[in-house]
PDB file of C-alpha atoms in Angstrom:
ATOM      1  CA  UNK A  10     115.639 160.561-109.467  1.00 62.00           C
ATOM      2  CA  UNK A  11     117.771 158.209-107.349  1.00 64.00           C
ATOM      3  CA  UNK A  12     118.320 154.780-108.609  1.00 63.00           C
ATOM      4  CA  UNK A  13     119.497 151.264-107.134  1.00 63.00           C
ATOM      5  CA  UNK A  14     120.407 148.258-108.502  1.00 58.00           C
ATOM      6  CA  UNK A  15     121.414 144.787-107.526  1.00 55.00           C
ATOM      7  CA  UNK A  16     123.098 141.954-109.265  1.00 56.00           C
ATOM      8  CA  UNK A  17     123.400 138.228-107.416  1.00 51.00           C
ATOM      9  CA  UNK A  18     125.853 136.037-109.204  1.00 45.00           C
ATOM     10  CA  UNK A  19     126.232 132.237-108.019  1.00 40.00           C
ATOM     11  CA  UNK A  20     126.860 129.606-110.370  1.00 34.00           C
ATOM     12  CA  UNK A  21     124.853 131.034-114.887  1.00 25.00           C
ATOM     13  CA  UNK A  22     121.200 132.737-114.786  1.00 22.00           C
ATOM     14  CA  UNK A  23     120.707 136.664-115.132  1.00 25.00           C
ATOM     15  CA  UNK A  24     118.315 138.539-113.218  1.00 26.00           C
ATOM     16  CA  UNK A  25     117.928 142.080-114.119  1.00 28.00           C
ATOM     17  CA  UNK A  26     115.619 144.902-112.811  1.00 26.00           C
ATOM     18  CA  UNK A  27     115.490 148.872-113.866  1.00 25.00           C
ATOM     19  CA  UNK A  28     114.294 151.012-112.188  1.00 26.00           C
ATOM     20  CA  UNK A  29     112.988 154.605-112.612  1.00 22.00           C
ATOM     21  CA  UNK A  30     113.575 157.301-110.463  1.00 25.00           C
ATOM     22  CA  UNK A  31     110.871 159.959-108.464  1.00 25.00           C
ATOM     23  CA  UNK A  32     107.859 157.731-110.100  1.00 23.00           C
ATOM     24  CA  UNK A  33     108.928 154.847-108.375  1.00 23.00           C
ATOM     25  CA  UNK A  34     108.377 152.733-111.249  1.00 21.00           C
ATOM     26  CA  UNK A  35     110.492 149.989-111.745  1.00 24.00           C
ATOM     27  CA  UNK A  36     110.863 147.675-115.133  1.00 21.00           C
ATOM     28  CA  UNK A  37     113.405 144.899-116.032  1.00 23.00           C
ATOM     29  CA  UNK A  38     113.713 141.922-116.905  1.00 20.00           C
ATOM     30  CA  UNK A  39     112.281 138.941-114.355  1.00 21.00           C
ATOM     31  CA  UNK A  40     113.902 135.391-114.085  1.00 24.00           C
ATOM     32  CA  UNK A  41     113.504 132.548-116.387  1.00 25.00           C
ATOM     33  CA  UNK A  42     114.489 133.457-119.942  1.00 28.00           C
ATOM     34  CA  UNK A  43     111.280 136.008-120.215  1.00 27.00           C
ATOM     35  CA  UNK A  44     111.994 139.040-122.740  1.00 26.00           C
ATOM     36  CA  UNK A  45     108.629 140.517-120.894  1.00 24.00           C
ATOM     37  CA  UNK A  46     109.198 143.591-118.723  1.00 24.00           C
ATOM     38  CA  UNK A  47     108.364 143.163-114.887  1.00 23.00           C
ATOM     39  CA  UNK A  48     107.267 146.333-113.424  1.00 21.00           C
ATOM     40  CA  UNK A  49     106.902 146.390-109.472  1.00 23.00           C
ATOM     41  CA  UNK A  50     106.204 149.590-107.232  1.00 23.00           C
ATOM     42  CA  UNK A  51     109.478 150.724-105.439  1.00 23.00           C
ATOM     43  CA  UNK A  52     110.348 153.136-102.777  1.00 25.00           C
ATOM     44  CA  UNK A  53     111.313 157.033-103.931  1.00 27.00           C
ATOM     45  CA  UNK A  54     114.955 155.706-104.635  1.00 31.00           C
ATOM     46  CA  UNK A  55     113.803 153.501-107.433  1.00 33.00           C
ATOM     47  CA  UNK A  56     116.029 149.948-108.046  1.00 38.00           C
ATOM     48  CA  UNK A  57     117.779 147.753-110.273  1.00 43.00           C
ATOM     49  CA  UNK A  58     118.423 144.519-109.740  1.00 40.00           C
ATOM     50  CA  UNK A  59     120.525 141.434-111.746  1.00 43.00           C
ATOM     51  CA  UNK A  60     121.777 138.174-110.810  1.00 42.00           C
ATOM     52  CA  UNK A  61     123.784 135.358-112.520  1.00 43.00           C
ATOM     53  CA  UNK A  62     124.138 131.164-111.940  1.00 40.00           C
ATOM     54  CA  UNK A  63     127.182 130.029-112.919  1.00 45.00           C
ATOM     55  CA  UNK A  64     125.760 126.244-114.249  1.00 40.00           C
ATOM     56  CA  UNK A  65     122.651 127.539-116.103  1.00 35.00           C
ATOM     57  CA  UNK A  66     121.892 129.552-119.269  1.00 35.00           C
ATOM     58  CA  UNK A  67     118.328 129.985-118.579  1.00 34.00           C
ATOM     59  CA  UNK A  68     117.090 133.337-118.495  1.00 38.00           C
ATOM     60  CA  UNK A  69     120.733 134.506-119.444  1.00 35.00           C
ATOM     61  CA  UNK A  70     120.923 138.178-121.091  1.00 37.00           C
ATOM     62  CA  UNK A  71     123.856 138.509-122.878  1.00 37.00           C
ATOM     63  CA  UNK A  72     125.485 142.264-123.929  1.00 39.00           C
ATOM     64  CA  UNK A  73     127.513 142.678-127.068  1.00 38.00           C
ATOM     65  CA  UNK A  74     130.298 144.605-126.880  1.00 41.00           C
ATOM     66  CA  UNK A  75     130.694 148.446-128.302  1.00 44.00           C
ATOM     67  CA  UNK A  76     128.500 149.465-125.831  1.00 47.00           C
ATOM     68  CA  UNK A  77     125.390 147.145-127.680  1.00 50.00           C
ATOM     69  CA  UNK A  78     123.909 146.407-124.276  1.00 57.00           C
ATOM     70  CA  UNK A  79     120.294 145.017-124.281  1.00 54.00           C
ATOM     71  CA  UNK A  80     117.450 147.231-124.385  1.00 58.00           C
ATOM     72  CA  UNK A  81     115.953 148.168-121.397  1.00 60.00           C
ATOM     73  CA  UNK A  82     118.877 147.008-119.026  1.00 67.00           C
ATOM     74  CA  UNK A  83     119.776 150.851-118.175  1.00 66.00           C
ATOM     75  CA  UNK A  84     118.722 153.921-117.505  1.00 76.00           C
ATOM     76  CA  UNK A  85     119.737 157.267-117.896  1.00 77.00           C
ATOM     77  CA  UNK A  86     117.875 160.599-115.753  1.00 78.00           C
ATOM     78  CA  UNK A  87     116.378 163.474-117.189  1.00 78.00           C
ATOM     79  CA  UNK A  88     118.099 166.972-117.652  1.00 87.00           C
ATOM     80  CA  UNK A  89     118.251 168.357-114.375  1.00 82.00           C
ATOM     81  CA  UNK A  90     116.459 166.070-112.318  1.00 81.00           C
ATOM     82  CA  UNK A  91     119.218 166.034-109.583  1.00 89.00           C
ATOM     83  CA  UNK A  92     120.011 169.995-110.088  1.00 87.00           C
ATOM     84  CA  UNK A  93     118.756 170.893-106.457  1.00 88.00           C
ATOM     85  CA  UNK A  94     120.684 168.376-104.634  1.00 92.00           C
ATOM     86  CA  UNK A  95     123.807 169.510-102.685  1.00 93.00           C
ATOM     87  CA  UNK A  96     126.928 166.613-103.285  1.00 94.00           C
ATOM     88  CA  UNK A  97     129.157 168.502-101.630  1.00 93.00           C
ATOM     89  CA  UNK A  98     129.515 166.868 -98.587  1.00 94.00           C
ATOM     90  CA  UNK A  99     129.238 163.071-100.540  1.00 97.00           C
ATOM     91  CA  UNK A 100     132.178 160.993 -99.661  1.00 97.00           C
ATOM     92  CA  UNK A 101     132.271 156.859 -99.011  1.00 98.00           C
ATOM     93  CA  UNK A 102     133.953 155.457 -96.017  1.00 98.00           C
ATOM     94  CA  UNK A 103     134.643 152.067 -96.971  1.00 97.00           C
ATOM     95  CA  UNK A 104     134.966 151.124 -93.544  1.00 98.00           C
ATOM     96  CA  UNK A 105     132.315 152.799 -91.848  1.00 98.00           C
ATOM     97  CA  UNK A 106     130.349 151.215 -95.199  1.00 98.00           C
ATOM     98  CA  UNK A 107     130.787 147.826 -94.364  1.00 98.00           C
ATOM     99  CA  UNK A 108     130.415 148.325 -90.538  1.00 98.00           C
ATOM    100  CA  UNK A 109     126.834 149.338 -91.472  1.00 98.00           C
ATOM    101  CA  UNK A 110     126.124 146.741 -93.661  1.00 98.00           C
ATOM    102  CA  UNK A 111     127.834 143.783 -90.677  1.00 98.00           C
ATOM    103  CA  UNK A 112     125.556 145.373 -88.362  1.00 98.00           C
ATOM    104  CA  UNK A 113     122.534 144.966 -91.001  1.00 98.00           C
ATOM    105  CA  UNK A 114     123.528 141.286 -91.431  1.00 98.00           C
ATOM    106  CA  UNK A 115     124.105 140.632 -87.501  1.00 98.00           C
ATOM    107  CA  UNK A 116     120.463 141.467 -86.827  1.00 98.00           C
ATOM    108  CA  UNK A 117     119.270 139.202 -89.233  1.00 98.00           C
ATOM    109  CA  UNK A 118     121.943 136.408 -87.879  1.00 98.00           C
ATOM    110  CA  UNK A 119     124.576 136.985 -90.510  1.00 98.00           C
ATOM    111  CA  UNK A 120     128.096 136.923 -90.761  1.00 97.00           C
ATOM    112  CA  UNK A 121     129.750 139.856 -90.949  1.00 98.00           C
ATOM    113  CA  UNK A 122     131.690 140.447 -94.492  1.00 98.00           C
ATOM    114  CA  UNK A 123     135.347 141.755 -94.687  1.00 98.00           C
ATOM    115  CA  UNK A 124     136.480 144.106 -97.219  1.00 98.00           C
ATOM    116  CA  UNK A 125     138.090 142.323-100.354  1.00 98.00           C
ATOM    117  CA  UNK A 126     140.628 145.060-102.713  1.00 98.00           C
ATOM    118  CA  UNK A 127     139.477 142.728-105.893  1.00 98.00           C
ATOM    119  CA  UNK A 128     136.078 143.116-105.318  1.00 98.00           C
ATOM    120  CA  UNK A 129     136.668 146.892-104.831  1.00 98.00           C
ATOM    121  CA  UNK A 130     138.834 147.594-107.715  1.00 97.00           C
ATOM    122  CA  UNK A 131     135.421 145.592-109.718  1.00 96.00           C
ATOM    123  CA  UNK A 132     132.982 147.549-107.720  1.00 97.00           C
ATOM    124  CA  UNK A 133     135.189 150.826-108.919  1.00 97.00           C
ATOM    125  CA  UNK A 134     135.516 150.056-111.932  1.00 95.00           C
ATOM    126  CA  UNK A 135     131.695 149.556-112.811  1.00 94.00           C
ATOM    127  CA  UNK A 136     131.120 152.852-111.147  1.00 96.00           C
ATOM    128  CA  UNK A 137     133.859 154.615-113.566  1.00 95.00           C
ATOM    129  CA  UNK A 138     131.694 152.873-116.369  1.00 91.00           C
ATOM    130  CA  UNK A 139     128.602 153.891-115.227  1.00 93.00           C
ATOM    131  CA  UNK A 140     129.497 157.656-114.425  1.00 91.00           C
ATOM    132  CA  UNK A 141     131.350 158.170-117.888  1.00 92.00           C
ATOM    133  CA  UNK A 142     128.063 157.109-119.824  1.00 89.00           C
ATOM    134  CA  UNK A 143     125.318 158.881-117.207  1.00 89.00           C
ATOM    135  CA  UNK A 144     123.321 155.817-116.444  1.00 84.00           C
ATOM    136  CA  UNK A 145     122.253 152.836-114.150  1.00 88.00           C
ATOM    137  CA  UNK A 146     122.989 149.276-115.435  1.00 84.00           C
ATOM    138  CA  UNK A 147     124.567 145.938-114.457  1.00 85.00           C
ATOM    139  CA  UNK A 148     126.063 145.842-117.865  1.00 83.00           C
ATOM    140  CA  UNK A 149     129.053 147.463-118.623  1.00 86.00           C
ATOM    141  CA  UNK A 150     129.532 149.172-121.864  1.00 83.00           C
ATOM    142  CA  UNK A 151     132.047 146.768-123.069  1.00 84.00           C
ATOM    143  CA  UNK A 152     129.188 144.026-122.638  1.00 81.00           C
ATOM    144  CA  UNK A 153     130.287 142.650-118.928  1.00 85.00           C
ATOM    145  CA  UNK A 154     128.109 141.529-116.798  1.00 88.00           C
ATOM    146  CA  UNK A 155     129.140 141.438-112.885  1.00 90.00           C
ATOM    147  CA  UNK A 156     130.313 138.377-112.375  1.00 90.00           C
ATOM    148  CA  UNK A 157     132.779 139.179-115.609  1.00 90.00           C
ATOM    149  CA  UNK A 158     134.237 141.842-113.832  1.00 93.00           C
ATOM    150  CA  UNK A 159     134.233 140.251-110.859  1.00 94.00           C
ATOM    151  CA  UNK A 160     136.796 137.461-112.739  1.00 94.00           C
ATOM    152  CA  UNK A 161     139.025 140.022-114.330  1.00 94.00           C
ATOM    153  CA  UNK A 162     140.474 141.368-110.683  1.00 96.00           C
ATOM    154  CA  UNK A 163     141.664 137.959-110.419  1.00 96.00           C
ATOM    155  CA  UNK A 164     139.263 136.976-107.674  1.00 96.00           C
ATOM    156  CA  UNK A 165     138.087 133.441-108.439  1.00 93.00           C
ATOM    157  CA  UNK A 166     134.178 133.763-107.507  1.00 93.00           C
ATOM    158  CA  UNK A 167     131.941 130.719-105.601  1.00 93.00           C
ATOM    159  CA  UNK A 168     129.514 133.312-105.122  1.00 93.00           C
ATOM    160  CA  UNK A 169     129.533 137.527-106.352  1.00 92.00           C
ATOM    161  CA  UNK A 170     126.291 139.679-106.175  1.00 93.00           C
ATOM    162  CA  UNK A 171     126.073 143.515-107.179  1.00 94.00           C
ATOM    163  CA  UNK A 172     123.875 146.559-105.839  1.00 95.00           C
ATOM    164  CA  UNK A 173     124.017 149.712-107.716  1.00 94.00           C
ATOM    165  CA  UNK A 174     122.920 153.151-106.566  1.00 93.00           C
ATOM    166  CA  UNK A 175     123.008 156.844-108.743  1.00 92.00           C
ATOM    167  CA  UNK A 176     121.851 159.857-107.676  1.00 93.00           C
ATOM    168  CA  UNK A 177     122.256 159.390-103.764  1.00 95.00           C
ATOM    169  CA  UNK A 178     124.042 161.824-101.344  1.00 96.00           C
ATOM    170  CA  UNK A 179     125.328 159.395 -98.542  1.00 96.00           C
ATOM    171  CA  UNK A 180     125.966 156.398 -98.217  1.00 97.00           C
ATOM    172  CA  UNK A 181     122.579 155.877 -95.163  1.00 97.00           C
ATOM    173  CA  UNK A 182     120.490 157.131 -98.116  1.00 96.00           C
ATOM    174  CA  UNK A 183     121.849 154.155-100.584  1.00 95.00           C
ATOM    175  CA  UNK A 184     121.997 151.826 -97.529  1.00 97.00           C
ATOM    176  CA  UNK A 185     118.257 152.591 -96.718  1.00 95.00           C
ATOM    177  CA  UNK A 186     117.055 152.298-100.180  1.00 94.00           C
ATOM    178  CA  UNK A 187     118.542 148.838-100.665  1.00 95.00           C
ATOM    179  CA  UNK A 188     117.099 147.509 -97.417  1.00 96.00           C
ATOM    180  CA  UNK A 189     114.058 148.745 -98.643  1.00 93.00           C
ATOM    181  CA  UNK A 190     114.409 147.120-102.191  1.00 91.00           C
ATOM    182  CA  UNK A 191     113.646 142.869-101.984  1.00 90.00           C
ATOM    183  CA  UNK A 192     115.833 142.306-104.666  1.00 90.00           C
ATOM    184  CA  UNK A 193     118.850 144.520-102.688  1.00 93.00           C
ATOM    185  CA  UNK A 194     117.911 143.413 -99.926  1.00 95.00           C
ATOM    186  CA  UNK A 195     118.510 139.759-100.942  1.00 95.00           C
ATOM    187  CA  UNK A 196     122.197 140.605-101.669  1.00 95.00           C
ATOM    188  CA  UNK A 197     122.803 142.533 -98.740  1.00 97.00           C
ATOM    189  CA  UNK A 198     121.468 138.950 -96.388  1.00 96.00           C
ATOM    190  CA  UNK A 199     123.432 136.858 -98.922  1.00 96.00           C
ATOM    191  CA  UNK A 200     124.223 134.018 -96.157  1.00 96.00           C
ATOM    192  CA  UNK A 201     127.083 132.639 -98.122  1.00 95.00           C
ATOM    193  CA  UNK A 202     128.828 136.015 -98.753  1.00 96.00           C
ATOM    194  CA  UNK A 203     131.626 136.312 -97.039  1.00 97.00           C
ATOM    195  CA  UNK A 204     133.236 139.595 -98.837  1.00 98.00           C
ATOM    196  CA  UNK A 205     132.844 142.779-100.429  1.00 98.00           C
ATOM    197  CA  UNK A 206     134.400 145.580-102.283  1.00 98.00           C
ATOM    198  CA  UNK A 207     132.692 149.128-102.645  1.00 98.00           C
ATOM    199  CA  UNK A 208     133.204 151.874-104.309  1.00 98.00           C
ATOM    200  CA  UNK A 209     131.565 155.557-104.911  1.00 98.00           C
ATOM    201  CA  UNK A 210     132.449 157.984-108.096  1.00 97.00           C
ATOM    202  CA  UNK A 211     131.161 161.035-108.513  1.00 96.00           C
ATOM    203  CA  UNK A 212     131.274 163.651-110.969  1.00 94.00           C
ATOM    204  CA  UNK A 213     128.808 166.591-111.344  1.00 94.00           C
ATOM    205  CA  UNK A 214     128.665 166.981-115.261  1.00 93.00           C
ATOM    206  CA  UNK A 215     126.385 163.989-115.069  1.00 92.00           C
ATOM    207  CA  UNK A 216     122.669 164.262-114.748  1.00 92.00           C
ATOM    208  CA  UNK A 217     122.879 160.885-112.081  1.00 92.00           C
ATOM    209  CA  UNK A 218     126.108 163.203-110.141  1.00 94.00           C
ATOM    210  CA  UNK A 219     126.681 159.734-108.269  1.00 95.00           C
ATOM    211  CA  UNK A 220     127.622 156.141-108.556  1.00 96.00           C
ATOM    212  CA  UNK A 221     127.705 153.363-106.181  1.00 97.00           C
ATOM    213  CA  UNK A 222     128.669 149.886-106.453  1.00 96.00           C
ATOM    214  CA  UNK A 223     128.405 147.421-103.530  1.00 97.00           C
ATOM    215  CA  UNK A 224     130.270 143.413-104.904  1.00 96.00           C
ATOM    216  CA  UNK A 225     129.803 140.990-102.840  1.00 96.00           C
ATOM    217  CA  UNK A 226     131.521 137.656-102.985  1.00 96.00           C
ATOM    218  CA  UNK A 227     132.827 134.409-101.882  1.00 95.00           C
ATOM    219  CA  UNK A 228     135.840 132.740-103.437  1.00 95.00           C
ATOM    220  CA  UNK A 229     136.272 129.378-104.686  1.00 92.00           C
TER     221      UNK A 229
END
């Protein structure tokens, strides 16, 4: 019942994908202004995936606020579907984090990124949001989308992309489930990224028990 989820935001078009968890079923929403599900086999941690272009509208999902967020741009897990799994040893090593992700991107002939508060406090944030209503999404209940709360820390995005993961014990398992995702995947090669916040909360009233948020981003 793990879930990930990524967001690219460059210049005004929304991508988003939902995915659900052991099935490996994934729906969303595919590119282009479609309001027809996509649904595309995943690996056991299931993904999500959204992305924004600054200078188009096409395709563009927008979330009203009071927690009116479009249908079928979260999900929540069942009742005990995470019950077995032991958290107690989950933590996130921001450093270590991005060290893993840099050595990713330097096989593939990438840059390596360097740890940005902004985008943190954004990528904390979301996972606040997500963990106090129990679900996966790249909307926020207040309506944001990621490049909104990207804006609000201040940082002044070129370029800002989000992957989301619930339900995952370390920080190898989210890793390996992105790189194993094409729409994660995408974010973590971004070749223009050039920073990123993450963050991890956790809390074990939930159903999901975690939340992680990788932002990546480049600044004007």
């Amino acid at each position: 019942m793990c879930r990930i989820a990524s967001v690219t935001a460059m210049a005004g078009c929304l991508v988003a994908a939902c995915s659900t968890g052991p099935s490996t079923l994934s729906t969303g929403f595919a590119d282009g202004g479609s309001d027809t599900p996509s649904i595309t086999q995943l690996t056991p941690s299931a993904s999500l995936g959204y992305s924004a272009n600054r200078n188009s509208t096409v395709g563009t999902k927008v979330a009203s606020l009071n927690d009116q967020i479009p249908v079928g741009t979260f999900e929540t897990a069942p009742k005990g579907a995470l019950s077995d799994r032991n958290y107690s040893s989950t933590r996130l090593d921001p450093d270590r984090a991005i060290a893993v992700i840099n050595g990713y991107r330097a096989q593939n002939g990438l840059k390596p990124l360097k740890l940005n508060a902004k985008l943190s406090t954004a990528a904390k944030a979301h996972s606040r949001d997500l963990s106090k209503w129990d679900r996966i999404s790249h909307y926020g209940s207040d309506g944001s989308n990621p490049w909104d709360r990207v804006k609000r820390t201040g940082y002044k995005p070129r370029l800002a992309a989000e992957n989301v993961g619930t339900g995952q014990i370390t920080f190898d398992e989210v890793m390996r489930g992105w790189k194993e995702s094409e729409g994660h995947n995408k974010n973590l090669l971004l070749a223009d990224a050039r920073e990123a916040g993450l963050a991890l909360v956790q809390d074990p009233r939930t159903e999901f028990k975690s939340f992680w948020t990788l932002v990546l981003g480049t600044r004007m």
